[in-house]
Amino acid sequence: MYEEPYRWVEAVGNRRQYLDEQFKQGSPVVGVAYETGILLMTMNKGTPKLYEVYDRLGLGGMGHPADLEKLRFNLLEMAHVEGFNRSPSDVTGGRLVKYGIAPVIKQAFEEVFKAPFIVKILLVELGQKSGKDSFLTINYDGTFEEKSRYAVLAASSAIEQEMTAYLKQQPIASLEEAIGSAIRTLALGDRAQRHALEEGGEHGDVRTGSDQQPVDSETLYAHMRQCLADKTIECALLDRQMQGPTKYRTISLDELGKVLPGHLVTPLT
Amino acid sequence: MKHIMTLERREGPVDPMPKAPRPQEEGGGPRRPDTGSPDKDSLMKRMRKVDPKQAERYRQRTGE
């Protein structure tokens, strides 16, 4: 049936539609660079979505937890084999994505008789200096993008663009500023996804920031308070100031509570 | 004047797509290094011998 080229294109199109549908209720992921490191933030309902991959590499993902776990394990294996056989400095995000998981995801996506990976991945790599950090996003079809200051994952590319445009306007130098901006961006993304679900937009065809009123911080914090009724904020850092080769650490809710605005602390505790 | 007749050199039919020689046909030349992935099952064991700290971190990260 799929031997004819048209049928194959049609099958891939259907698959895209199916996958877009799967991400509609997922929580966005935000990665932001600040002066001394990188902050990763998302929301979860119990299953973690942020992980350490290697000494200077962190991972955030959205999608099916089983697929994310499978790809995370592949990445871990690849990073450690590479680090053991060559040297830890040879383990880079670019190599892991370009020669490692992106081709695997692409192949799974295009093999229309098999199940695709229902997953979007953000791999962050801490540079030796500020400004040398790298953010790699991989879409469910294996397409990857490389950025240097921030990156996000969301249900559709329109929402991702809206979140990125918001992040671009934020002055981010300290960890506190990074946390504040990440929370507001997360709220913006989640709010846009919910609106898209309510409107029943197809193929991620949602109203974006360009035709909407700019959202103020209070509205975003109010939305976040609402989200925190059934979800928890998950937060991790790649911190250049940490002693030793490993730079990854998670931020506990207590620690987060000290930085967050007072009205967001109550739903956390 | 003597004419020397030389026979025209003829080429035999050749294979338009010759196959690369197999390793045993190559003779004693250098071989391509084996770049296949190493045995992953024994990775932990080998890592523990060489760098116990790295092995510990691997275990933590995988959740083993």
CSV table of C-alpha atoms in Angstrom, one decimal, chain A residues 25-261:
chain,number,residue,atom,x,y,z
A,25,GLN,CA,-1.6,18.0,26.9
A,26,GLY,CA,2.1,17.8,27.8
A,27,SER,CA,3.9,20.3,29.9
A,28,PRO,CA,6.4,22.6,28.1
A,29,VAL,CA,10.1,22.6,29.0
A,30,VAL,CA,12.3,25.7,29.3
A,31,GLY,CA,16.1,25.9,29.2
A,32,VAL,CA,17.8,29.3,30.0
A,33,ALA,CA,21.4,30.2,30.3
A,34,TYR,CA,22.4,32.6,33.1
A,35,GLU,CA,25.8,34.0,34.1
A,36,THR,CA,27.2,30.9,35.8
A,37,GLY,CA,25.1,28.1,34.3
A,38,ILE,CA,22.0,26.8,32.7
A,39,LEU,CA,18.6,26.4,34.3
A,40,LEU,CA,16.1,23.7,33.1
A,41,MET,CA,12.5,23.9,34.2
A,42,THR,CA,9.2,22.1,33.6
A,43,MET,CA,6.2,20.8,35.4
A,44,ASN,CA,5.3,17.2,36.1
A,45,LYS,CA,2.6,15.0,37.7
A,46,GLY,CA,5.1,12.7,39.5
A,47,THR,CA,7.3,11.3,36.7
A,48,PRO,CA,10.5,13.3,36.4
A,49,LYS,CA,11.3,14.8,33.0
A,50,LEU,CA,14.7,16.4,33.7
A,51,TYR,CA,17.8,14.2,33.8
A,52,GLU,CA,21.6,14.3,34.0
A,53,VAL,CA,23.2,12.7,31.0
A,54,TYR,CA,26.9,13.4,31.5
A,55,ASP,CA,29.2,15.7,33.5
A,56,ARG,CA,28.1,18.9,31.7
A,57,LEU,CA,25.0,17.6,29.9
A,58,GLY,CA,21.4,17.8,31.0
A,59,LEU,CA,18.2,16.6,29.4
A,60,GLY,CA,14.6,17.7,29.4
A,61,GLY,CA,11.8,16.0,27.5
A,62,MET,CA,8.1,15.9,26.8
A,63,GLY,CA,6.1,13.1,25.4
A,64,HIS,CA,5.6,9.5,26.3
A,65,PRO,CA,7.6,8.6,29.4
A,66,ALA,CA,8.5,5.1,28.1
A,67,ASP,CA,9.9,6.6,24.9
A,68,LEU,CA,11.8,9.3,26.8
A,69,GLU,CA,13.3,6.7,29.1
A,70,LYS,CA,14.4,4.6,26.2
A,71,LEU,CA,16.1,7.5,24.4
A,72,ARG,CA,17.6,8.8,27.7
A,73,PHE,CA,19.1,5.4,28.3
A,74,ASN,CA,20.6,5.3,24.8
A,75,LEU,CA,22.1,8.8,25.4
A,76,LEU,CA,23.6,7.8,28.7
A,77,GLU,CA,25.1,4.6,27.2
A,78,MET,CA,26.5,6.5,24.3
A,79,ALA,CA,27.9,9.3,26.4
A,80,HIS,CA,29.6,6.9,28.8
A,81,VAL,CA,31.0,4.6,26.1
A,82,GLU,CA,32.4,7.6,24.3
A,83,GLY,CA,33.8,9.1,27.5
A,84,PHE,CA,35.4,5.9,28.5
A,85,ASN,CA,36.8,5.0,25.1
A,86,ARG,CA,38.0,8.5,24.2
A,87,SER,CA,37.9,11.2,26.9
A,88,PRO,CA,35.2,13.0,28.8
A,89,SER,CA,35.9,16.2,26.8
A,90,ASP,CA,34.9,14.3,23.6
A,91,VAL,CA,31.4,13.8,24.9
A,92,THR,CA,29.5,16.7,23.5
A,93,GLY,CA,25.8,17.4,23.0
A,94,GLY,CA,26.3,18.0,19.3
A,95,ARG,CA,27.9,14.6,18.7
A,96,LEU,CA,25.3,12.8,20.8
A,97,VAL,CA,22.4,14.4,18.9
A,98,LYS,CA,23.8,14.5,15.4
A,99,TYR,CA,25.4,11.0,15.3
A,100,GLY,CA,23.4,9.4,18.1
A,101,ILE,CA,19.7,9.9,18.7
A,102,ALA,CA,18.5,12.2,15.9
A,103,PRO,CA,19.1,9.6,13.2
A,104,VAL,CA,17.4,7.0,15.4
A,105,ILE,CA,14.3,9.2,15.9
A,106,LYS,CA,14.2,10.1,12.2
A,107,GLN,CA,14.3,6.5,11.2
A,108,ALA,CA,11.6,5.5,13.6
A,109,PHE,CA,9.4,8.4,12.4
A,110,GLU,CA,9.8,7.4,8.7
A,111,GLU,CA,9.2,3.7,9.1
A,112,VAL,CA,5.5,4.0,8.7
A,113,PHE,CA,4.8,0.3,9.7
A,114,LYS,CA,6.5,0.8,13.1
A,115,ALA,CA,5.6,3.0,16.0
A,116,PRO,CA,7.4,6.4,16.2
A,117,PHE,CA,8.9,7.8,19.3
A,118,ILE,CA,6.4,10.2,20.9
A,119,VAL,CA,9.0,12.5,22.2
A,120,LYS,CA,10.6,15.9,22.0
A,121,ILE,CA,14.0,16.4,23.6
A,122,LEU,CA,16.0,19.4,24.8
A,123,LEU,CA,19.7,18.6,25.4
A,124,VAL,CA,21.7,21.3,27.1
A,125,GLU,CA,25.4,21.5,27.4
A,126,LEU,CA,27.3,23.7,29.8
A,127,GLY,CA,30.2,25.5,28.2
A,128,GLN,CA,33.5,26.3,29.8
A,129,LYS,CA,32.6,30.0,29.9
A,130,SER,CA,29.4,32.1,29.9
A,131,GLY,CA,28.1,32.5,26.4
A,132,LYS,CA,29.5,29.1,25.3
A,133,ASP,CA,26.5,27.1,26.4
A,134,SER,CA,24.6,25.1,23.8
A,135,PHE,CA,21.0,24.1,23.6
A,136,LEU,CA,19.9,21.4,21.2
A,137,THR,CA,16.2,20.5,20.5
A,138,ILE,CA,15.1,17.4,18.7
A,139,ASN,CA,11.6,17.1,17.3
A,140,TYR,CA,9.7,13.8,17.0
A,141,ASP,CA,10.7,13.6,13.3
A,142,GLY,CA,14.5,13.8,14.1
A,143,THR,CA,14.9,17.5,13.1
A,144,PHE,CA,17.3,19.2,15.4
A,145,GLU,CA,18.1,22.9,16.1
A,146,GLU,CA,21.0,24.4,17.9
A,147,LYS,CA,20.7,27.6,20.0
A,148,SER,CA,23.1,29.4,22.4
A,149,ARG,CA,21.1,31.3,25.0
A,150,TYR,CA,17.8,29.5,25.5
A,151,ALA,CA,15.5,26.9,24.0
A,152,VAL,CA,12.0,25.6,24.7
A,153,LEU,CA,9.8,22.6,24.0
A,154,ALA,CA,6.0,22.9,23.7
A,155,ALA,CA,3.1,21.2,22.0
A,156,SER,CA,3.5,23.1,18.7
A,157,SER,CA,6.1,25.2,16.9
A,158,ALA,CA,3.7,28.2,17.1
A,159,ILE,CA,3.7,28.0,20.9
A,160,GLU,CA,7.4,27.5,21.0
A,161,GLN,CA,7.9,30.6,18.9
A,162,GLU,CA,5.6,32.6,21.3
A,163,MET,CA,7.6,31.3,24.3
A,164,THR,CA,11.0,32.1,22.7
A,165,ALA,CA,9.8,35.6,21.7
A,166,TYR,CA,8.9,36.2,25.4
A,167,LEU,CA,12.2,34.8,26.7
A,168,LYS,CA,14.1,37.1,24.2
A,169,GLN,CA,12.7,40.2,26.0
A,170,GLN,CA,13.8,39.0,29.4
A,171,PRO,CA,16.9,40.4,31.0
A,172,ILE,CA,18.6,37.2,32.4
A,173,ALA,CA,21.9,37.5,34.4
A,174,SER,CA,21.4,35.9,37.8
A,175,LEU,CA,19.9,32.6,38.8
A,176,GLU,CA,16.9,34.4,40.4
A,177,GLU,CA,16.2,36.2,37.1
A,178,ALA,CA,16.5,33.0,35.2
A,179,ILE,CA,14.0,31.2,37.6
A,180,GLY,CA,11.5,34.1,37.3
A,181,SER,CA,11.8,34.2,33.5
A,182,ALA,CA,11.5,30.4,33.2
A,183,ILE,CA,8.4,30.3,35.4
A,184,ARG,CA,6.7,33.0,33.4
A,185,THR,CA,7.7,31.4,30.1
A,186,LEU,CA,6.4,28.0,31.3
A,187,ALA,CA,3.1,29.6,32.3
A,188,LEU,CA,2.9,31.4,28.9
A,189,GLY,CA,3.4,28.1,27.1
A,190,ASP,CA,1.0,26.1,29.2
A,191,ARG,CA,-1.6,28.8,28.9
A,192,ALA,CA,-1.3,28.9,25.1
A,193,GLN,CA,-1.6,25.1,25.0
A,194,ARG,CA,-4.7,25.1,27.0
A,195,HIS,CA,-6.2,27.8,24.8
A,196,ALA,CA,-5.3,25.7,21.8
A,197,LEU,CA,-7.0,22.7,23.3
A,198,GLU,CA,-10.2,24.7,24.1
A,199,GLU,CA,-10.3,26.2,20.6
A,200,GLY,CA,-9.7,22.8,19.1
A,201,GLY,CA,-7.0,24.2,16.7
A,202,GLU,CA,-5.6,21.6,14.4
A,203,HIS,CA,-2.0,20.9,13.6
A,204,GLY,CA,-0.8,23.3,16.3
A,205,ASP,CA,-2.6,26.1,14.4
A,206,VAL,CA,-3.1,28.4,17.4
A,207,ARG,CA,-3.2,32.1,17.8
A,208,THR,CA,0.3,33.3,18.6
A,209,GLY,CA,1.6,36.3,20.5
A,210,SER,CA,1.6,38.5,17.3
A,211,ASP,CA,-2.2,38.6,17.2
A,212,GLN,CA,-2.7,38.5,21.0
A,213,GLN,CA,-2.5,41.1,23.7
A,214,PRO,CA,0.8,40.8,25.6
A,215,VAL,CA,0.3,38.9,28.8
A,216,ASP,CA,1.4,40.6,32.0
A,217,SER,CA,3.4,38.9,34.7
A,218,GLU,CA,0.5,38.8,37.2
A,219,THR,CA,-1.7,36.9,34.8
A,220,LEU,CA,1.2,34.4,34.2
A,221,TYR,CA,1.8,33.9,37.9
A,222,ALA,CA,-2.0,33.4,38.5
A,223,HIS,CA,-2.0,30.7,35.7
A,224,MET,CA,1.0,29.1,37.3
A,225,ARG,CA,-0.7,29.0,40.7
A,226,GLN,CA,-3.6,27.2,39.0
A,227,CYS,CA,-1.3,24.7,37.4
A,228,LEU,CA,0.4,24.0,40.7
A,229,ALA,CA,-2.9,22.6,42.1
A,230,ASP,CA,-2.2,19.3,40.3
A,231,LYS,CA,1.4,19.6,39.1
A,232,THR,CA,4.8,20.2,40.6
A,233,ILE,CA,7.6,22.4,39.3
A,234,GLU,CA,10.7,20.4,38.4
A,235,CYS,CA,14.0,22.3,38.2
A,236,ALA,CA,17.6,21.4,37.6
A,237,LEU,CA,20.9,23.3,37.1
A,238,LEU,CA,24.1,22.9,35.3
A,239,ASP,CA,26.3,25.1,37.5
A,240,ARG,CA,29.8,26.2,36.4
A,241,GLN,CA,30.6,27.0,40.1
A,242,MET,CA,30.1,23.5,41.3
A,243,GLN,CA,33.3,21.7,42.4
A,244,GLY,CA,34.4,18.6,40.5
A,245,PRO,CA,33.6,17.4,37.0
A,246,THR,CA,29.9,16.9,37.6
A,247,LYS,CA,28.0,20.1,37.2
A,248,TYR,CA,24.4,18.9,37.3
A,249,ARG,CA,22.2,19.3,40.4
A,250,THR,CA,18.4,19.4,41.0
A,251,ILE,CA,16.8,22.3,42.8
A,252,SER,CA,14.6,21.2,45.7
A,253,LEU,CA,11.3,22.9,46.3
A,254,ASP,CA,12.6,24.4,49.5
A,255,GLU,CA,15.4,26.1,47.6
A,256,LEU,CA,13.0,27.2,44.8
A,257,GLY,CA,10.7,28.6,47.5
A,258,LYS,CA,13.4,31.0,48.6
A,259,VAL,CA,13.6,32.5,45.2
A,260,LEU,CA,10.0,32.5,44.0
A,261,PRO,CA,7.6,35.3,44.5
